[in-house]
Coordinates of N, CA and C in Angstrom, one line a residue:
X1 N 60.8 87.4 52.8 CA 60.6 86.1 52.2 C 59.2 85.7 52.2
X2 N 58.7 85.0 51.2 CA 57.3 84.6 51.2 C 57.1 83.5 52.3
X3 N 55.9 83.4 52.7 CA 55.5 82.3 53.7 C 55.6 80.9 53.0
X4 N 56.2 80.0 53.7 CA 56.4 78.6 53.1 C 55.1 78.0 52.7
X5 N 55.0 77.4 51.5 CA 53.8 76.7 51.1 C 53.1 75.8 52.1
X6 N 53.8 75.0 52.8 CA 53.1 74.1 53.8 C 52.3 74.9 54.8
X7 N 52.9 76.1 55.2 CA 52.2 76.9 56.2 C 50.9 77.5 55.6
X8 N 51.0 78.0 54.3 CA 49.9 78.5 53.7 C 48.8 77.5 53.5
X9 N 49.1 76.2 53.2 CA 48.1 75.2 53.0 C 47.5 74.8 54.4
X10 N 48.3 74.8 55.5 CA 47.8 74.5 56.8 C 46.8 75.6 57.2
X11 N 47.1 76.8 56.9 CA 46.2 78.0 57.2 C 44.9 77.9 56.4
X12 N 45.0 77.5 55.2 CA 43.7 77.3 54.4 C 42.8 76.2 55.0
X13 N 43.4 75.1 55.4 CA 42.6 74.0 56.1 C 42.0 74.5 57.4
X14 N 42.8 75.2 58.2 CA 42.3 75.7 59.5 C 41.2 76.7 59.3
X15 N 41.3 77.5 58.2 CA 40.2 78.5 58.0 C 38.9 77.8 57.6
X16 N 39.0 76.6 57.1 CA 37.8 75.9 56.7 C 37.1 75.2 57.8
X17 N 37.6 75.2 59.0 CA 37.0 74.5 60.1 C 36.1 75.4 60.9
X18 N 34.8 75.0 61.0 CA 33.7 75.8 61.6 C 34.1 76.3 63.0
X19 N 34.8 75.5 63.8 CA 35.1 75.8 65.2 C 36.1 77.0 65.3
X20 N 36.6 77.4 64.2 CA 37.5 78.6 64.1 C 36.8 79.9 63.8
X21 N 35.5 79.8 63.7 CA 34.6 80.9 63.3 C 33.6 81.2 64.4
X22 N 34.1 81.3 65.6 CA 33.2 81.6 66.7 C 34.1 82.3 67.8
X23 N 33.4 83.0 68.7 CA 34.1 83.6 69.9 C 34.5 82.5 70.8
X24 N 35.7 82.6 71.3 CA 36.2 81.6 72.3 C 35.5 81.8 73.6
X25 N 35.6 80.8 74.5 CA 35.0 81.0 75.8 C 35.8 82.0 76.6
X26 N 35.1 82.8 77.5 CA 35.8 83.9 78.1 C 37.0 83.4 79.0
X27 N 36.8 82.2 79.6 CA 37.9 81.8 80.5 C 39.1 81.2 79.7
X28 N 38.9 81.0 78.4 CA 40.0 80.3 77.7 C 39.8 78.8 77.6
X29 N 40.5 78.3 76.6 CA 40.3 76.8 76.4 C 40.9 76.1 77.6
X30 N 40.3 75.0 78.0 CA 40.8 74.2 79.1 C 42.2 73.7 78.9
X31 N 42.5 73.3 77.7 CA 43.9 72.8 77.4 C 44.9 73.9 77.6
X32 N 44.5 75.2 77.3 CA 45.4 76.3 77.5 C 45.6 76.6 79.0
X33 N 44.5 76.5 79.7 CA 44.6 76.8 81.2 C 45.3 75.6 81.9
X34 N 45.2 74.4 81.4 CA 46.0 73.3 82.0 C 47.5 73.5 81.7
X35 N 47.8 74.0 80.5 CA 49.2 74.3 80.2 C 49.8 75.4 81.1
X36 N 49.0 76.4 81.4 CA 49.4 77.5 82.3 C 49.6 76.9 83.7
X37 N 48.7 76.1 84.2 CA 48.9 75.5 85.5 C 50.1 74.6 85.6
X38 N 50.4 73.9 84.5 CA 51.6 73.1 84.4 C 52.8 73.9 84.5
X39 N 52.8 75.0 83.8 CA 54.0 75.9 83.8 C 54.2 76.5 85.2
X40 N 53.2 76.9 85.8 CA 53.3 77.5 87.2 C 53.9 76.4 88.1
X41 N 53.4 75.2 88.0 CA 53.9 74.1 88.8 C 55.4 73.9 88.6
X42 N 55.8 73.8 87.3 CA 57.2 73.6 87.0 C 58.1 74.8 87.4
X43 N 57.6 76.0 87.1 CA 58.4 77.2 87.3 C 58.4 77.7 88.8
X44 N 57.3 77.6 89.5 CA 57.2 78.2 90.8 C 56.8 77.2 91.9
X45 N 56.6 75.9 91.5 CA 56.2 74.9 92.5 C 54.9 75.2 93.1
X46 N 54.0 75.8 92.3 CA 52.7 76.2 92.8 C 51.6 75.3 92.1
X47 N 50.7 74.8 92.9 CA 49.6 74.0 92.3 C 48.4 74.9 92.1
X48 N 48.0 75.0 90.8 CA 46.8 75.8 90.4 C 45.7 74.9 89.8
X49 N 44.5 75.1 90.2 CA 43.4 74.4 89.5 C 43.0 75.1 88.3
X50 N 43.2 74.5 87.1 CA 42.9 75.2 85.8 C 41.4 75.5 85.7
X51 N 40.5 74.8 86.5 CA 39.1 75.1 86.4 C 38.7 76.3 87.2
X52 N 39.4 76.6 88.3 CA 39.0 77.7 89.2 C 40.0 78.7 89.5
X53 N 41.3 78.5 89.1 CA 42.4 79.4 89.5 C 43.2 79.9 88.3
X54 N 42.8 79.6 87.1 CA 43.5 80.1 85.9 C 42.5 80.7 85.0
X55 N 42.8 81.9 84.5 CA 41.9 82.6 83.6 C 42.7 83.3 82.5
X56 N 42.4 83.0 81.3 CA 43.1 83.6 80.2 C 42.5 85.0 79.9
X57 N 43.4 86.0 79.8 CA 42.9 87.3 79.5 C 43.6 87.9 78.3
X58 N 43.1 89.0 77.8 CA 43.7 89.6 76.6 C 45.0 90.4 76.9
X59 N 45.2 90.6 78.2 CA 46.4 91.2 78.6 C 46.4 91.5 80.1
X60 N 47.5 91.9 80.7 CA 47.6 92.1 82.1 C 46.7 93.3 82.5
X61 N 46.7 94.3 81.6 CA 45.9 95.5 82.0 C 44.4 95.2 82.2
X62 N 43.9 94.3 81.5 CA 42.5 93.9 81.7 C 42.3 93.3 83.1
X63 N 43.1 92.3 83.4 CA 43.0 91.7 84.7 C 43.3 92.6 85.9
X64 N 44.3 93.4 85.8 CA 44.7 94.4 86.9 C 43.6 95.4 87.0
X65 N 43.1 96.0 85.9 CA 42.1 97.0 86.0 C 40.8 96.6 86.5
X66 N 40.4 95.3 86.2 CA 39.1 94.8 86.7 C 39.2 94.2 88.1
X67 N 40.4 93.8 88.5 CA 40.5 93.1 89.8 C 39.8 93.9 91.0
X68 N 40.1 95.2 91.1 CA 39.4 95.9 92.2 C 37.9 95.9 92.0
X69 N 37.4 95.9 90.8 CA 35.9 95.9 90.6 C 35.3 94.6 91.2
X70 N 36.1 93.6 91.1 CA 35.6 92.3 91.6 C 35.8 92.1 93.1
X71 N 36.7 92.7 93.7 CA 37.1 92.3 95.1 C 37.0 93.4 96.1
X72 N 36.8 94.7 95.7 CA 36.7 95.7 96.8 C 35.3 96.4 96.7
X73 N 34.9 97.0 97.8 CA 33.7 97.8 97.9 C 34.2 99.3 98.0
X74 N 33.3 100.2 97.6 CA 33.7 101.6 97.8 C 34.2 101.9 99.2
X75 N 35.3 102.6 99.2 CA 35.9 103.0 100.5 C 37.0 102.0 101.0
X76 N 37.0 100.8 100.4 CA 38.1 99.9 100.8 C 39.4 100.4 100.3
X77 N 40.5 99.9 100.9 CA 41.8 100.4 100.6 C 42.6 99.3 99.7
X78 N 43.3 99.8 98.8 CA 44.2 99.0 98.0 C 45.6 99.6 98.1
X79 N 46.6 98.7 98.5 CA 48.0 99.1 98.6 C 48.6 99.0 97.3
X80 N 49.3 100.1 96.9 CA 49.9 100.2 95.5 C 51.3 100.8 95.6
X81 N 52.2 100.1 94.9 CA 53.6 100.6 95.0 C 53.7 101.9 94.2
X82 N 54.6 102.8 94.7 CA 54.8 104.1 94.0 C 56.3 104.3 94.0
X83 N 56.9 104.4 92.8 CA 56.3 104.4 91.5 C 55.8 103.0 91.1
X84 N 54.8 102.9 90.3 CA 54.3 101.7 89.8 C 53.4 101.8 88.6
X85 N 52.8 100.7 88.2 CA 51.9 100.7 87.0 C 50.7 101.5 87.3
X86 N 50.4 102.5 86.5 CA 49.2 103.4 86.8 C 47.9 102.7 86.9
X87 N 47.7 101.5 86.3 CA 46.5 100.8 86.3 C 46.1 100.3 87.7
X88 N 47.1 100.1 88.5 CA 46.7 99.7 89.9 C 45.8 100.7 90.5
X89 N 46.2 102.0 90.4 CA 45.4 103.1 91.0 C 44.1 103.3 90.2
X90 N 44.2 103.2 88.9 CA 43.0 103.5 88.0 C 41.9 102.5 88.3
X91 N 42.3 101.2 88.4 CA 41.2 100.2 88.8 C 40.6 100.4 90.1
X92 N 41.5 100.8 91.1 CA 41.0 101.1 92.4 C 40.0 102.3 92.4
X93 N 40.4 103.3 91.6 CA 39.6 104.5 91.5 C 38.2 104.2 90.9
X94 N 38.2 103.4 89.8 CA 37.0 103.0 89.1 C 36.0 102.2 90.1
X95 N 36.6 101.5 91.0 CA 35.8 100.6 91.9 C 35.4 101.4 93.2
X96 N 35.8 102.7 93.2 CA 35.4 103.5 94.4 C 36.3 103.3 95.6
X97 N 37.5 102.7 95.4 CA 38.4 102.4 96.5 C 39.3 103.6 96.7
X98 N 40.1 103.4 97.8 CA 41.1 104.4 98.2 C 42.5 103.8 98.0
X99 N 43.3 104.5 97.3 CA 44.7 104.0 97.1 C 45.6 104.5 98.2
X100 N 46.3 103.5 98.8 CA 47.4 103.9 99.7 C 48.7 103.5 99.1
X101 N 49.5 104.6 98.8 CA 50.7 104.4 98.1 C 51.8 103.9 99.0
X102 N 52.5 102.9 98.6 CA 53.7 102.3 99.3 C 54.9 102.8 98.6
X103 N 55.7 103.7 99.1 CA 56.9 104.2 98.4 C 57.9 103.0 98.3
X104 N 58.5 102.9 97.1 CA 59.5 102.0 96.9 C 60.8 102.8 96.7
X105 N 61.7 102.8 97.7 CA 62.8 103.7 97.7 C 64.1 102.9 97.6
X106 N 65.1 103.5 97.0 CA 66.4 102.8 96.9 C 67.0 102.5 98.3
X107 N 66.7 103.4 99.3 CA 67.2 103.2 100.6 C 66.6 101.9 101.3
X108 N 65.5 101.4 100.7 CA 64.9 100.1 101.2 C 65.0 99.0 100.2
X109 N 66.0 99.1 99.3 CA 66.1 98.1 98.2 C 65.0 98.0 97.2
X110 N 64.3 99.2 97.1 CA 63.1 99.3 96.2 C 62.0 98.3 96.6
X111 N 61.9 98.1 97.9 CA 60.8 97.3 98.5 C 60.0 98.2 99.3
X112 N 58.7 98.1 99.4 CA 57.9 98.9 100.3 C 58.2 98.5 101.7
X113 N 58.2 99.5 102.6 CA 58.5 99.2 104.0 C 57.1 98.8 104.6
X114 N 56.9 97.6 104.7 CA 55.6 97.1 105.2 C 55.3 97.5 106.7
X115 N 56.4 97.6 107.4 CA 56.2 98.0 108.8 C 55.8 99.5 109.0
X116 N 56.0 100.3 107.9 CA 55.6 101.7 108.0 C 54.1 101.9 107.7
X117 N 53.4 100.9 107.2 CA 52.0 101.0 106.9 C 51.2 100.9 108.2
X118 N 50.4 101.9 108.5 CA 49.7 101.8 109.8 C 48.7 100.7 109.9
X119 N 48.5 100.1 111.1 CA 47.6 99.0 111.3 C 46.2 99.4 110.8
X120 N 45.8 100.7 111.0 CA 44.5 101.1 110.6 C 44.3 101.0 109.1
X121 N 45.4 101.2 108.3 CA 45.3 101.0 106.9 C 45.2 99.5 106.5
X122 N 46.0 98.7 107.1 CA 45.9 97.3 106.9 C 44.5 96.7 107.1
X123 N 43.9 97.2 108.2 CA 42.5 96.7 108.5 C 41.5 97.0 107.4
X124 N 41.7 98.1 106.6 CA 40.8 98.5 105.5 C 41.2 97.9 104.2
X125 N 42.4 97.3 104.1 CA 43.0 96.8 102.9 C 42.3 95.5 102.4
X126 N 42.0 95.5 101.1 CA 41.4 94.3 100.4 C 42.4 93.7 99.4
X127 N 43.2 94.6 98.8 CA 44.2 94.1 97.8 C 45.5 94.8 98.0
X128 N 46.6 94.1 97.9 CA 48.0 94.6 97.9 C 48.6 94.3 96.5
X129 N 48.9 95.2 95.7 CA 49.6 95.0 94.5 C 51.1 95.1 94.7
X130 N 51.8 94.1 94.2 CA 53.3 94.1 94.2 C 53.8 93.7 92.8
X131 N 55.0 94.0 92.5 CA 55.5 93.8 91.2 C 57.0 93.6 91.2
X132 N 57.4 92.3 91.2 CA 58.8 91.9 91.2 C 59.1 90.8 90.2
X133 N 60.1 90.8 89.4 CA 61.0 91.9 89.3 C 60.3 93.2 89.0
X134 N 60.7 94.3 89.6 CA 60.0 95.5 89.6 C 60.2 96.4 88.4
X135 N 59.1 97.0 87.9 CA 59.1 98.0 86.9 C 58.7 99.3 87.6
X136 N 59.4 100.3 87.7 CA 60.5 100.6 86.8 C 61.9 100.4 87.3
X137 N 62.1 99.9 88.5 CA 63.4 99.8 89.1 C 64.3 98.7 88.7
X138 N 63.7 97.5 88.4 CA 64.4 96.3 88.1 C 64.8 95.5 89.3
X139 N 64.3 96.0 90.5 CA 64.7 95.3 91.7 C 64.0 93.9 91.8
X140 N 64.7 93.0 92.5 CA 64.2 91.7 92.7 C 64.0 91.5 94.2
X141 N 62.8 91.0 94.6 CA 62.5 90.9 96.0 C 63.0 89.6 96.5
X142 N 63.6 89.6 97.7 CA 64.1 88.3 98.3 C 62.9 87.5 98.9
X143 N 63.1 86.3 99.1 CA 62.1 85.4 99.7 C 61.5 86.0 101.0
X144 N 62.4 86.6 101.8 CA 61.9 87.1 103.1 C 60.9 88.2 102.9
X145 N 61.0 89.0 101.8 CA 59.9 90.0 101.6 C 58.6 89.3 101.3
X146 N 58.6 88.3 100.4 CA 57.4 87.6 100.1 C 56.8 86.9 101.3
X147 N 57.6 86.4 102.2 CA 57.1 85.8 103.5 C 56.4 86.9 104.3
X148 N 57.0 88.0 104.4 CA 56.4 89.1 105.2 C 55.1 89.6 104.5
X149 N 55.0 89.6 103.2 CA 53.8 90.0 102.5 C 52.7 89.0 102.9
X150 N 53.0 87.7 102.8 CA 52.0 86.7 103.1 C 51.6 86.7 104.5
X151 N 52.5 87.0 105.4 CA 52.2 87.1 106.9 C 51.1 88.2 107.1
X152 N 51.4 89.4 106.4 CA 50.5 90.5 106.5 C 49.1 90.2 105.9
X153 N 49.1 89.6 104.8 CA 47.9 89.2 104.1 C 47.1 88.2 104.9
X154 N 47.7 87.3 105.5 CA 47.1 86.3 106.3 C 46.5 86.9 107.6
X155 N 47.3 87.8 108.2 CA 46.8 88.5 109.4 C 45.6 89.4 109.2
X156 N 45.6 90.1 108.1 CA 44.6 91.1 107.8 C 43.6 90.7 106.8
X157 N 43.8 89.6 106.2 CA 42.8 89.0 105.2 C 42.6 89.7 103.9
X158 N 43.7 90.2 103.3 CA 43.6 90.8 102.0 C 44.3 89.9 101.0
X159 N 44.0 90.2 99.7 CA 44.5 89.5 98.5 C 45.8 90.1 98.1
X160 N 46.8 89.3 97.8 CA 48.1 89.8 97.3 C 48.0 89.5 95.8
X161 N 48.1 90.6 95.0 CA 48.1 90.5 93.6 C 49.6 90.8 93.1
X162 N 50.3 89.7 92.8 CA 51.7 89.8 92.4 C 51.7 89.9 90.8
X163 N 52.0 91.1 90.3 CA 52.1 91.4 88.9 C 53.5 91.0 88.5
X164 N 53.6 89.7 88.2 CA 55.0 89.2 87.9 C 55.3 89.2 86.4
X165 N 55.0 90.3 85.7 CA 55.1 90.5 84.3 C 56.5 90.2 83.8
X166 N 57.5 90.5 84.7 CA 58.9 90.4 84.2 C 59.6 89.2 84.9
X167 N 58.9 88.2 85.3 CA 59.5 87.1 86.0 C 60.4 86.2 85.1
X168 N 60.3 86.3 83.8 CA 61.1 85.5 82.9 C 62.2 86.3 82.3
X169 N 62.5 87.5 82.8 CA 63.6 88.3 82.3 C 64.8 88.0 83.2
X170 N 65.8 87.4 82.7 CA 67.0 87.0 83.5 C 68.1 87.9 83.2

């Protein structure tokens, strides 16, 4: 079916506005970032500062792939679920880091066994990637798992990067 005439007319008007003919700011419009912060507050009861803690990206691959470049030095360790999104490892590789794979096995509810990771590995870790609901298993992590992750991150001083791409699939 053809596009409704009011939509066509609105598009014509929008095309005539000069502000629609420039590159957007890299961090995204403030109103967009404020909306994201509001959604996180409503959905996860998390307070985010839209000026310093929200960044609009062209996709998750961009953020995940570049994160190690921003936060690790060559030789630092990044904890990566296996199986998992290949970009976790690729970004680590590009940054000169070392990937430590955390097996996610059915016998452990498709959660990494955090107690099996040696203390020496945790001490070198700068980022831990997790992904729940998990791809490819579909597993959902209980609150106790997230508490354990935060305890480890606090103790050893690493960043937890929760790739929650599937959080809205019920």
